[in-house]
Short mmCIF file of C-alpha atoms in Angstrom, two decimals:
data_model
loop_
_atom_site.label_atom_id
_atom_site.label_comp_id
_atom_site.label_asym_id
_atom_site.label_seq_id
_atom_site.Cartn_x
_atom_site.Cartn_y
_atom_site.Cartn_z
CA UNK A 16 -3.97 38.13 -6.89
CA UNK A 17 -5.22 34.69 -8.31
CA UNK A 18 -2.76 31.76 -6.99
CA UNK A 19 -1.60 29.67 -9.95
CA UNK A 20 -2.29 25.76 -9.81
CA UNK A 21 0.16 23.83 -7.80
CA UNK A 22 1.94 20.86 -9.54
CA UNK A 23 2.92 17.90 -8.15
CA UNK A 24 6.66 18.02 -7.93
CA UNK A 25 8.08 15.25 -9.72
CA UNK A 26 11.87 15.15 -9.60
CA UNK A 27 12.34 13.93 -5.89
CA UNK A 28 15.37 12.28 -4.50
CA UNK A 29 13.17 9.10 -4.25
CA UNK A 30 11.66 9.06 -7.88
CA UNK A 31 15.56 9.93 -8.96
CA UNK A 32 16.74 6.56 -7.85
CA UNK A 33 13.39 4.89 -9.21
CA UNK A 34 14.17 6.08 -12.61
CA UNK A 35 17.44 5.27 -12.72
CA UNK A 36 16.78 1.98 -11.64
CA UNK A 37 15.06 1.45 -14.80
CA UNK A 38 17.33 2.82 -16.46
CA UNK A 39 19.70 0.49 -15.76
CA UNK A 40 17.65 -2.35 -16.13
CA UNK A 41 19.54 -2.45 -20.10
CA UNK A 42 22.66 -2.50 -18.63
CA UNK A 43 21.98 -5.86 -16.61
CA UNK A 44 19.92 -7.13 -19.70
CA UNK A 45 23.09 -6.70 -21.22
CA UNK A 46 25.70 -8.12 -19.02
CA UNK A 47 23.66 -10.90 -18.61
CA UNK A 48 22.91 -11.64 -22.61
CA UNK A 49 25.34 -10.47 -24.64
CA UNK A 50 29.13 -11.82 -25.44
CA UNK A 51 30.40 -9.17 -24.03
CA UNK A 52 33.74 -11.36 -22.63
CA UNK A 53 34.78 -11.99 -26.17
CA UNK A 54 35.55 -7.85 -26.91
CA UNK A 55 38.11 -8.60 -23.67
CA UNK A 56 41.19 -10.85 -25.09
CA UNK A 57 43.22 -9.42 -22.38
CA UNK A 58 40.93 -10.75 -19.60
CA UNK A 59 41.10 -14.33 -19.68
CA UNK A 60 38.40 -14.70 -16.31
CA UNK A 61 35.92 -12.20 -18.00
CA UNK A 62 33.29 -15.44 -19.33
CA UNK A 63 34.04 -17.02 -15.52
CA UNK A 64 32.89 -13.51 -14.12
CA UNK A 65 29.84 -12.63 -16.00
CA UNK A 66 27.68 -14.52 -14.18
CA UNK A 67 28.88 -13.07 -10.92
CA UNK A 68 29.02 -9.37 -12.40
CA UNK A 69 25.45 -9.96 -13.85
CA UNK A 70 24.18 -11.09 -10.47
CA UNK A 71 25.87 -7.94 -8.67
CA UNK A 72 24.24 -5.81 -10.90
CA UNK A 73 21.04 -7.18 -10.35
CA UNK A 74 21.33 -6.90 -6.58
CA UNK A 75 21.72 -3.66 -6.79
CA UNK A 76 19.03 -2.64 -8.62
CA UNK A 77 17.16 -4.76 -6.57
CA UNK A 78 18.85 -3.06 -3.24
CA UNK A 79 17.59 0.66 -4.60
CA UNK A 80 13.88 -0.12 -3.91
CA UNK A 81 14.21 0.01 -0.28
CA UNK A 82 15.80 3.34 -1.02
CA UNK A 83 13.42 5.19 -2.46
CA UNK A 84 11.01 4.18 -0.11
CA UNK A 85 12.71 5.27 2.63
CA UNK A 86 13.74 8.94 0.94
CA UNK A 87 10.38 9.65 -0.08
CA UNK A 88 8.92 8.81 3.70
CA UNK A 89 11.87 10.21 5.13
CA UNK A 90 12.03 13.33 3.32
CA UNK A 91 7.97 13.26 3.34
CA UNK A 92 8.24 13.42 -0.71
CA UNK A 93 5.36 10.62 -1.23
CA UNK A 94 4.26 11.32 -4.55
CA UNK A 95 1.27 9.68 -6.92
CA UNK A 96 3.74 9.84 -9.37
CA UNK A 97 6.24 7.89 -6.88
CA UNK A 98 3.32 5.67 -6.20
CA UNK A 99 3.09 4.77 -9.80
CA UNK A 100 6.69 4.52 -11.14
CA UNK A 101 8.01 2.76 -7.92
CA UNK A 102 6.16 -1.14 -8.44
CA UNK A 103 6.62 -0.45 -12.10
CA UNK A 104 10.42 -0.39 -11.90
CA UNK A 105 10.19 -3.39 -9.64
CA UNK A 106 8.42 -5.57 -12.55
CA UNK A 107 9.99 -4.87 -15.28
CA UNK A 108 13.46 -5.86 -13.48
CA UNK A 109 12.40 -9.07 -12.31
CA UNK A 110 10.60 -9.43 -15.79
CA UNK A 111 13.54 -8.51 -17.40
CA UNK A 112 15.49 -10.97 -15.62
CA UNK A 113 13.00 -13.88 -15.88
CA UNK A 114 13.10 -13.36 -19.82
CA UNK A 115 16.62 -13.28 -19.86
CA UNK A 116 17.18 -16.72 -18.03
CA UNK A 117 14.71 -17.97 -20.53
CA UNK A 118 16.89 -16.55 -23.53
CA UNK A 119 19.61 -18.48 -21.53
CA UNK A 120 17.77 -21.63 -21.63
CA UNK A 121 18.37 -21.94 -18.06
CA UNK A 122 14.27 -21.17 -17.04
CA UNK A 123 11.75 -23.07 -18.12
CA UNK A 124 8.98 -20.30 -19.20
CA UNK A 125 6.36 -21.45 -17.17
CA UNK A 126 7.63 -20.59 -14.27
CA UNK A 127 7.72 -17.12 -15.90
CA UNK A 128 4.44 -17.29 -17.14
CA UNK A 129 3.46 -17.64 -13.35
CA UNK A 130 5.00 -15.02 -11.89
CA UNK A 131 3.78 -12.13 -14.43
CA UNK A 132 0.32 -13.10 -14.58
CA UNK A 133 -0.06 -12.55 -10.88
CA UNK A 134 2.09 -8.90 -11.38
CA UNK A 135 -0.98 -8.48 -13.62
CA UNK A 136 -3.86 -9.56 -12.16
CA UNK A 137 -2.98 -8.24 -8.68
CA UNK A 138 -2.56 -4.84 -10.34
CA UNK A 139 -6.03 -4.98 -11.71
CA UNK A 140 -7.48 -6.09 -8.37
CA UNK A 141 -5.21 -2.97 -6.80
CA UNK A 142 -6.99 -0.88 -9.60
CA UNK A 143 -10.23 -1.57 -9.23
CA UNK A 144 -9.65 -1.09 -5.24
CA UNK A 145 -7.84 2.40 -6.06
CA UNK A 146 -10.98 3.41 -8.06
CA UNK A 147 -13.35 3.03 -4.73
CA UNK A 148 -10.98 4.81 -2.43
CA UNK A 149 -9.52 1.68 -0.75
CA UNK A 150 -5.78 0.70 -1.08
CA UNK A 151 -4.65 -3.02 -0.56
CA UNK A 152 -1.48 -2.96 2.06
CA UNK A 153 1.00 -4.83 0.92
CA UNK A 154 1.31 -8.55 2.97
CA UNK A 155 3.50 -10.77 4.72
CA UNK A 156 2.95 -13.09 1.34
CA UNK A 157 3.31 -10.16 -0.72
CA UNK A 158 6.79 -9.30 1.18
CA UNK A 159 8.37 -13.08 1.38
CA UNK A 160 7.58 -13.62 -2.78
CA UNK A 161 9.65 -10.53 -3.50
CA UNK A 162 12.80 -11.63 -1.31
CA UNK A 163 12.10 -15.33 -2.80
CA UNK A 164 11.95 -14.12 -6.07
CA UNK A 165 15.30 -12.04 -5.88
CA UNK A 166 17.26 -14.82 -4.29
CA UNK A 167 15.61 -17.36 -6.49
CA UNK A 168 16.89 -15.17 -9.71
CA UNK A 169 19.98 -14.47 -8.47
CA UNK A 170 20.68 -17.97 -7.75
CA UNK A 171 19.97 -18.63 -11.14
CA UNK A 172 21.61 -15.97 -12.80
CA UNK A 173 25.16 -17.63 -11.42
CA UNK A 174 24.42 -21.17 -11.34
CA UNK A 175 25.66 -23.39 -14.33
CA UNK A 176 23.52 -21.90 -17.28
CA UNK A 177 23.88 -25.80 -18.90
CA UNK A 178 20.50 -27.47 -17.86
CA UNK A 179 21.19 -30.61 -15.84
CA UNK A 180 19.29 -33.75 -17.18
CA UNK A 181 21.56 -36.15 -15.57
CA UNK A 182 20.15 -37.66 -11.91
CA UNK A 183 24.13 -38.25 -11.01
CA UNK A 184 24.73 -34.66 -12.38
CA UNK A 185 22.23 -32.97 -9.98
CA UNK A 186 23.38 -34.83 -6.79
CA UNK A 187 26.75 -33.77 -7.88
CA UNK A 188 25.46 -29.57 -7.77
CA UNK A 189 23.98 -28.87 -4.57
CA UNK A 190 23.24 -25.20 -6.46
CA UNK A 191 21.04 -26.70 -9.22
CA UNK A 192 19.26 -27.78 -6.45
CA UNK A 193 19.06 -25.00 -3.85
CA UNK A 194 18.65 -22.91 -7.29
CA UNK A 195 15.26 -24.81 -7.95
CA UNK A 196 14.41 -24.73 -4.08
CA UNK A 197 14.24 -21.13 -3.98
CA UNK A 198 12.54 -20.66 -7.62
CA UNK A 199 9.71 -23.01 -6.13
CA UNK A 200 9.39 -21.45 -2.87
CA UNK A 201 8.90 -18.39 -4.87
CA UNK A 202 6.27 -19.71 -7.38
CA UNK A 203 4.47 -20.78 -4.30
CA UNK A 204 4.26 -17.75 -2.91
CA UNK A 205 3.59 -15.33 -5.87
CA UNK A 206 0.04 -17.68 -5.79
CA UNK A 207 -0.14 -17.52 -2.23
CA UNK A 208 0.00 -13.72 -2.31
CA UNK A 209 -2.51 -13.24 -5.48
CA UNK A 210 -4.95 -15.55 -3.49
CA UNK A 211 -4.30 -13.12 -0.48
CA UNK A 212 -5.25 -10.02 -2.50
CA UNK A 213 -8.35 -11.56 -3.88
CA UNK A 214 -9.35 -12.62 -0.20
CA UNK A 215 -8.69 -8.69 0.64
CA UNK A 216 -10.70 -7.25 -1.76
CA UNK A 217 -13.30 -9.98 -1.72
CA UNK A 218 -16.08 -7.07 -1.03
CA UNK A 219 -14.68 -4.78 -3.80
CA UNK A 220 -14.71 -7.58 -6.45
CA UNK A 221 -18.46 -8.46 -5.00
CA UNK A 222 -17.70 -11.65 -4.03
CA UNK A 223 -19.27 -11.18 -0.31
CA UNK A 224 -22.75 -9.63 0.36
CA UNK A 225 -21.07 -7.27 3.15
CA UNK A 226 -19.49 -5.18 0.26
CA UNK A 227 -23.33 -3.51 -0.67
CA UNK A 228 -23.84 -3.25 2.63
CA UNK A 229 -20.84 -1.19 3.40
CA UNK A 230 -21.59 1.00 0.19
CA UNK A 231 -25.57 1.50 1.12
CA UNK A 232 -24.00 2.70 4.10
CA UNK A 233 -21.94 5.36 2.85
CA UNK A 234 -24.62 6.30 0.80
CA UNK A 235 -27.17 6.73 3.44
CA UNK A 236 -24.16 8.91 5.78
CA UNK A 237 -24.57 11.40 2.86
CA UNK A 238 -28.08 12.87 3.20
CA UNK A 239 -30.42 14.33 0.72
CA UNK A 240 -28.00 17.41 1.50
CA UNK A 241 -25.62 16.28 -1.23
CA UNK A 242 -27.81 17.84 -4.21
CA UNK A 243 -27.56 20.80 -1.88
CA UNK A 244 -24.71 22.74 -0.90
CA UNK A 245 -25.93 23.71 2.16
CA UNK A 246 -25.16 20.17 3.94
CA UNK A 247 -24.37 21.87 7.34
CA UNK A 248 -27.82 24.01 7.34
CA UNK A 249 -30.57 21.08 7.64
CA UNK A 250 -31.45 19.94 10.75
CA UNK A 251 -30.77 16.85 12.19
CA UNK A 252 -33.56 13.94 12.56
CA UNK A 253 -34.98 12.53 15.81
CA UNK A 254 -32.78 9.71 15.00
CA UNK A 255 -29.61 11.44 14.04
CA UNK A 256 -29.70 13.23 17.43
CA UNK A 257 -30.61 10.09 19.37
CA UNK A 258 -27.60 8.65 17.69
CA UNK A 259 -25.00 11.30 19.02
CA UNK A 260 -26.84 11.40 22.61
CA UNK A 261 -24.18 10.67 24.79
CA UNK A 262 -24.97 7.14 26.32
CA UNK A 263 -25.41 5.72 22.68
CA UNK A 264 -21.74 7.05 21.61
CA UNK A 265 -20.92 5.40 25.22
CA UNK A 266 -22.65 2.13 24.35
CA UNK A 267 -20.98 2.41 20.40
CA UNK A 268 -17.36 3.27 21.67
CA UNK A 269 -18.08 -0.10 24.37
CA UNK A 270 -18.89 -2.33 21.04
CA UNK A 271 -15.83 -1.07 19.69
CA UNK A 272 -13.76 -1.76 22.53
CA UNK A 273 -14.98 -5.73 22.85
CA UNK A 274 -14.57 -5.82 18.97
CA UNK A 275 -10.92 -4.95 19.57
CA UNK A 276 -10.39 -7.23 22.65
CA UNK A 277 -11.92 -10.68 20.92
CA UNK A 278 -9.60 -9.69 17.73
CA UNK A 279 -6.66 -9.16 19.91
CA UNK A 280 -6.21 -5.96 18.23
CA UNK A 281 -5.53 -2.59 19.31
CA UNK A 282 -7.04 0.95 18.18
CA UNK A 283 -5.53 4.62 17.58
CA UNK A 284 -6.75 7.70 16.40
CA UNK A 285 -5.64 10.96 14.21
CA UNK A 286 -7.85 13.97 14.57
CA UNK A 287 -8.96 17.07 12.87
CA UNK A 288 -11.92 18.95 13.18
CA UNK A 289 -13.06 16.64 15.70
CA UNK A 290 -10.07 17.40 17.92
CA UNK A 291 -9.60 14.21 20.15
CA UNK A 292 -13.26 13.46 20.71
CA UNK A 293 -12.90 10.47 18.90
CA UNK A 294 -9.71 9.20 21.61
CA UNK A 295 -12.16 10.48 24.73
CA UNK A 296 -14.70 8.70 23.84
CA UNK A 297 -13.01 5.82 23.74
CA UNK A 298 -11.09 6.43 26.94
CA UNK A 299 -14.61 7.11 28.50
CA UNK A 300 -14.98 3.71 28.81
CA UNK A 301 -13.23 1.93 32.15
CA UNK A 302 -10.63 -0.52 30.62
CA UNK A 303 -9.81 0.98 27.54
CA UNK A 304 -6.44 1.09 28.46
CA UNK A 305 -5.57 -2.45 27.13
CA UNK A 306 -6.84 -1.42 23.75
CA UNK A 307 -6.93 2.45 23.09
CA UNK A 308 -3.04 3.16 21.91
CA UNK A 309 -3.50 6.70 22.06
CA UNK A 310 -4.40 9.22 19.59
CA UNK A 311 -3.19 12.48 17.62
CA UNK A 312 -5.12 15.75 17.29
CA UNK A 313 -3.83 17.18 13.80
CA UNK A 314 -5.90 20.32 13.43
CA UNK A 315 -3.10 22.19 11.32
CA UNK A 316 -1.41 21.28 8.10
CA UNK A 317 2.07 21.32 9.78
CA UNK A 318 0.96 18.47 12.38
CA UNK A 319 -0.40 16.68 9.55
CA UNK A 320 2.67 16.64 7.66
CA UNK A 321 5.45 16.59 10.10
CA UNK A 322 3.75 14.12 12.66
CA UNK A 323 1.38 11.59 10.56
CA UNK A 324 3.98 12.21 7.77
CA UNK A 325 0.93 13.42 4.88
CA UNK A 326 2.67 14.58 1.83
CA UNK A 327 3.12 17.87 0.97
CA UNK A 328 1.91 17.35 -2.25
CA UNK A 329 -1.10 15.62 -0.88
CA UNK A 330 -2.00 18.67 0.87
CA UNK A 331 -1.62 21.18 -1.36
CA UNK A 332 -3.18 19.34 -4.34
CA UNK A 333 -5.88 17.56 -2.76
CA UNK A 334 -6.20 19.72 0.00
CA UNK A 335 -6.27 19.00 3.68
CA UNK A 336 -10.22 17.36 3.46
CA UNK A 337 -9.47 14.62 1.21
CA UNK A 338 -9.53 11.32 0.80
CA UNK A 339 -5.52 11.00 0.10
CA UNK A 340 -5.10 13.23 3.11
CA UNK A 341 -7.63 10.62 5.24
CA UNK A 342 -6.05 7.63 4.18
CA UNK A 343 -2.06 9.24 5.02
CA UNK A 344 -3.54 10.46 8.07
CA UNK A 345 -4.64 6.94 9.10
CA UNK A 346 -1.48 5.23 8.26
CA UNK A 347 0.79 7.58 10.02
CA UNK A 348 -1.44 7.21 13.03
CA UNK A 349 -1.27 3.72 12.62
CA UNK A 350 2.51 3.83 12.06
CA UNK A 351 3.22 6.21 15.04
CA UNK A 352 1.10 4.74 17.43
CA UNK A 353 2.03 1.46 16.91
CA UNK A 354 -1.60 0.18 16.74
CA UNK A 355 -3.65 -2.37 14.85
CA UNK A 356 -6.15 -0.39 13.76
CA UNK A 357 -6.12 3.84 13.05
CA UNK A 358 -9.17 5.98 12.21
CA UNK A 359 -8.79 9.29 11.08
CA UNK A 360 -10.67 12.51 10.30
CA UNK A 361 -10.69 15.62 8.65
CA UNK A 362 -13.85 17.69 7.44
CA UNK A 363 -15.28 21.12 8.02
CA UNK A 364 -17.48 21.81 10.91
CA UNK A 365 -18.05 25.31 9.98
CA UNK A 366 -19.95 27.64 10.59
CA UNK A 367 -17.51 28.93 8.19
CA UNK A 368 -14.54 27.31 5.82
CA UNK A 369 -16.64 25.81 2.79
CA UNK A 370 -14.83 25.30 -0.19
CA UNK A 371 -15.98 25.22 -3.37
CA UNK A 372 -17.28 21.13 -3.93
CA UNK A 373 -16.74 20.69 -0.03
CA UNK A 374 -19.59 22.41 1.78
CA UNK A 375 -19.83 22.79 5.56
CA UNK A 376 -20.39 19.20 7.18
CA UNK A 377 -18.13 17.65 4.42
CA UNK A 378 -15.84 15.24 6.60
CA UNK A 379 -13.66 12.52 4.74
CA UNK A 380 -12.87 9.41 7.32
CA UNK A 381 -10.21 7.01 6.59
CA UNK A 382 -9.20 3.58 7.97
CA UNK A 383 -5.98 1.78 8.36
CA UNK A 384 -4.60 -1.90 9.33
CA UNK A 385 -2.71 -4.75 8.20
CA UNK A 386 -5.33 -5.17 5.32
CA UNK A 387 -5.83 -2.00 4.17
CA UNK A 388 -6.19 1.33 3.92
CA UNK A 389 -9.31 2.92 3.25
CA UNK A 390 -11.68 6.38 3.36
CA UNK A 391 -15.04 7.18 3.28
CA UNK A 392 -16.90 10.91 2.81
CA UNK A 393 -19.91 11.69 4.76
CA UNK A 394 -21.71 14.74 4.49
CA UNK A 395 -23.59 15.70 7.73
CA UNK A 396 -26.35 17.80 8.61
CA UNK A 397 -26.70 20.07 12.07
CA UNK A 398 -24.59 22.70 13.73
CA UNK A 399 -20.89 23.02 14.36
CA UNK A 400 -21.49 20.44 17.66
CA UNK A 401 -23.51 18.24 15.61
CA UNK A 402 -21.59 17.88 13.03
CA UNK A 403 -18.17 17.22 15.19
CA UNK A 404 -20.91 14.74 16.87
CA UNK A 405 -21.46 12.83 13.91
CA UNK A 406 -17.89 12.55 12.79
CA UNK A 407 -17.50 10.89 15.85
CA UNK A 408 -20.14 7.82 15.69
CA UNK A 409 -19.47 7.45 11.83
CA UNK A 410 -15.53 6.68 12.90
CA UNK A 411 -16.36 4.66 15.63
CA UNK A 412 -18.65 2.95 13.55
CA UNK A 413 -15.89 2.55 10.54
CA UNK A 414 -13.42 1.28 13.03
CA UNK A 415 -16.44 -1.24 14.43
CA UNK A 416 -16.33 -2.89 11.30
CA UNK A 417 -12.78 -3.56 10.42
CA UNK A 418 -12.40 -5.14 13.68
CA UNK A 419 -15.45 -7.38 13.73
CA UNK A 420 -14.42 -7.85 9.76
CA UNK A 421 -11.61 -9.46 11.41
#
């Protein structure tokens, strides 16, 4: 009996509360706008309060992003669709907001102008990333404009809406002032953060030589194998097997180790088919103790899911060998081991378990710090050993480079 397709489901607890927090975006537009306090004779504060009710309805709106985000990773419910919806929701409410103080006359619309031209262009640079399998962690920038920008708009929303020309006037309203603090503070880091993103991605835009390089690499991990299914079946090269001999994965895992120690960083791992030969290599080394966090053999599904929190959806619509399922498995490695840097893998070894469009040897490898998160598909030659082998040097090597990267 044929097994049907299986959807993405789309009606979480997490994308619930996204949605309605666009839905309700209206409903501040409106409080804040309209003349609603003239249809309410009979409440002689309701012009005094709308400011204040305004303002409380933004803050809550504001408040239910942190909640989805921690339903969907709590409930392991991360969803593309979540993905998509949840920094839409967040832009058009503080767009919303921005064009209603300017409707109020009490923003200038420059400072508008600012802020939604970097909600633009840093979505095109997370695009283009997105499109070569590398996603763009959110920053510390990133983090401090978005709690700037609320407190900045909130400010405004309940400050007087009359614009102060008046020198006297403003030293007389210390919130005109603290109102303009915080909108500044914000402006200054909305371009602080979009020059952050562009210094991220500065190899996928092609601004630094070491971008090619990284992608002639890739390109030369998948073999003349890939017009032919039968990656797993050709023998490896005289240099292939000197490369997985085991003093030159010694001397590799020792490179990776001093890498780590002059960044000050620290290293995990989150295994599949290579079961924890990735970790003992490492730990092969004396001293690795002050970098090597530890690392997490996820062979099944269930360990994938429940430990490094992958997504159900992830694995059963992109499957357990995956980029998505990679890149998850890298940041809950990262995540649970409290590390710096987290390499993970999952491929087939074989003999058997080739899948149509995944042949034996297929083995995606994905990559996860402060920066971002990342995968990269390699399709290796050789035996079940050899190919487990292999996996091995090419995450050793992936983790070499984010570390001397940094």
């Amino acid at each position: 009996m044929t097994q049907g397709p299986v959807h993405e489901k789309l009606w979480t607890p997490a994308n619930v509360v996204t949605l309605l927090r666009i839905c309700l975006v209206p409903v501040f537009v409106v409080a804040i706008i309209s003349p609603w306090p003239e249809y309410f004779p009979f409440w002689p504060d309701a012009e005094a309060s709308k400011s204040w009710i305004a303002a409380g309805i933004f803050i809550l709106l504001a408040a239910t992003d942190g909640l989805d985000g921690y339903l969907a990773r709590s409930r392991g419910e991360v969803t593309n669709f979540g993905k998509f919806i949840d920094p839409l929701a967040d832009k058009i409410l503080v767009a919303a907001a921005l064009l209603a103080l300017i409707e109020l006359g009490v923003l200038p619309s420059w400072v508008a102008l600012v802020i939604l031209t970097r909600e633009f262009i840093v979505s095109g640079i997370r695009m283009v990333a997105a499109s070569q399998g590398v996603v763009i962690a959110a920053s510390w920038y990133g983090k401090a404009k978005t709690v700037t920008q609320i407190v900045a708009i909130v400010l405004f929303i309940i400050k007087d809406s009359v614009v102060i020309t008046d020198p006297e006037g403003v030293l007389h309203n210390p919130l005109y002032l603290v109102s303009w603090l915080a909108m500044l503070i914000a402006v200054a880091l909305t371009i602080i953060s979009m020059l952050d993103y562009f210094v991220k991605a500065k190899e996928i835009l092609g601004f630094t030589p070491s971008g090619k390089r990284a992608k002639r690499a890739a390109a030369e991990a998948m073999p003349e194998a890939d017009a032919d299914d039968g990656a797993g079946e050709r023998a490896l090269s005289a240099e292939e097997g000197a490369g997985i001999a085991p003093e030159a994965l010694d001397e590799l895992a020792g490179l990776v180790l001093e890498a780590a120690r002059a960044a000050g960083k620290t290293v995990g791992t989150a295994e599949s088919l290579t079961g924890g030969l990735i970790a003992a290599t490492l730990t092969d080394v004396p001293g690795s103790s002050d970098v090597v966090r530890g690392g997490i053999v996820s062979y099944s599904s269930d360990v994938k899911r429940d430990v490094l929190g992958v997504g159900r959806e992830t694995l059963a619509l992109c499957g357990a060998v995956s980029e998505e399922t990679a890149c998850a498995m890298a940041e809950g490695a990262r995540r649970a081991l409290a590390c710096d840097v987290a390499v993970s893998v999952t491929g087939i070894a074989g003999p058997g378990g080739a899948e149509p469009g995944k042949p034996v040897g297929t083995v995606w490898i994905g990559r996860a710090d402060a920066a971002l998160t990342c995968a990269r598909c390699c399709h290796f030659p050789g035996t079940r050993d050899e190919v487990r082998l292999l996996t091995v040097r090419a995450a050793l090597e992936f983790a070499l480079e984010a570390l001397e990267a940094r």
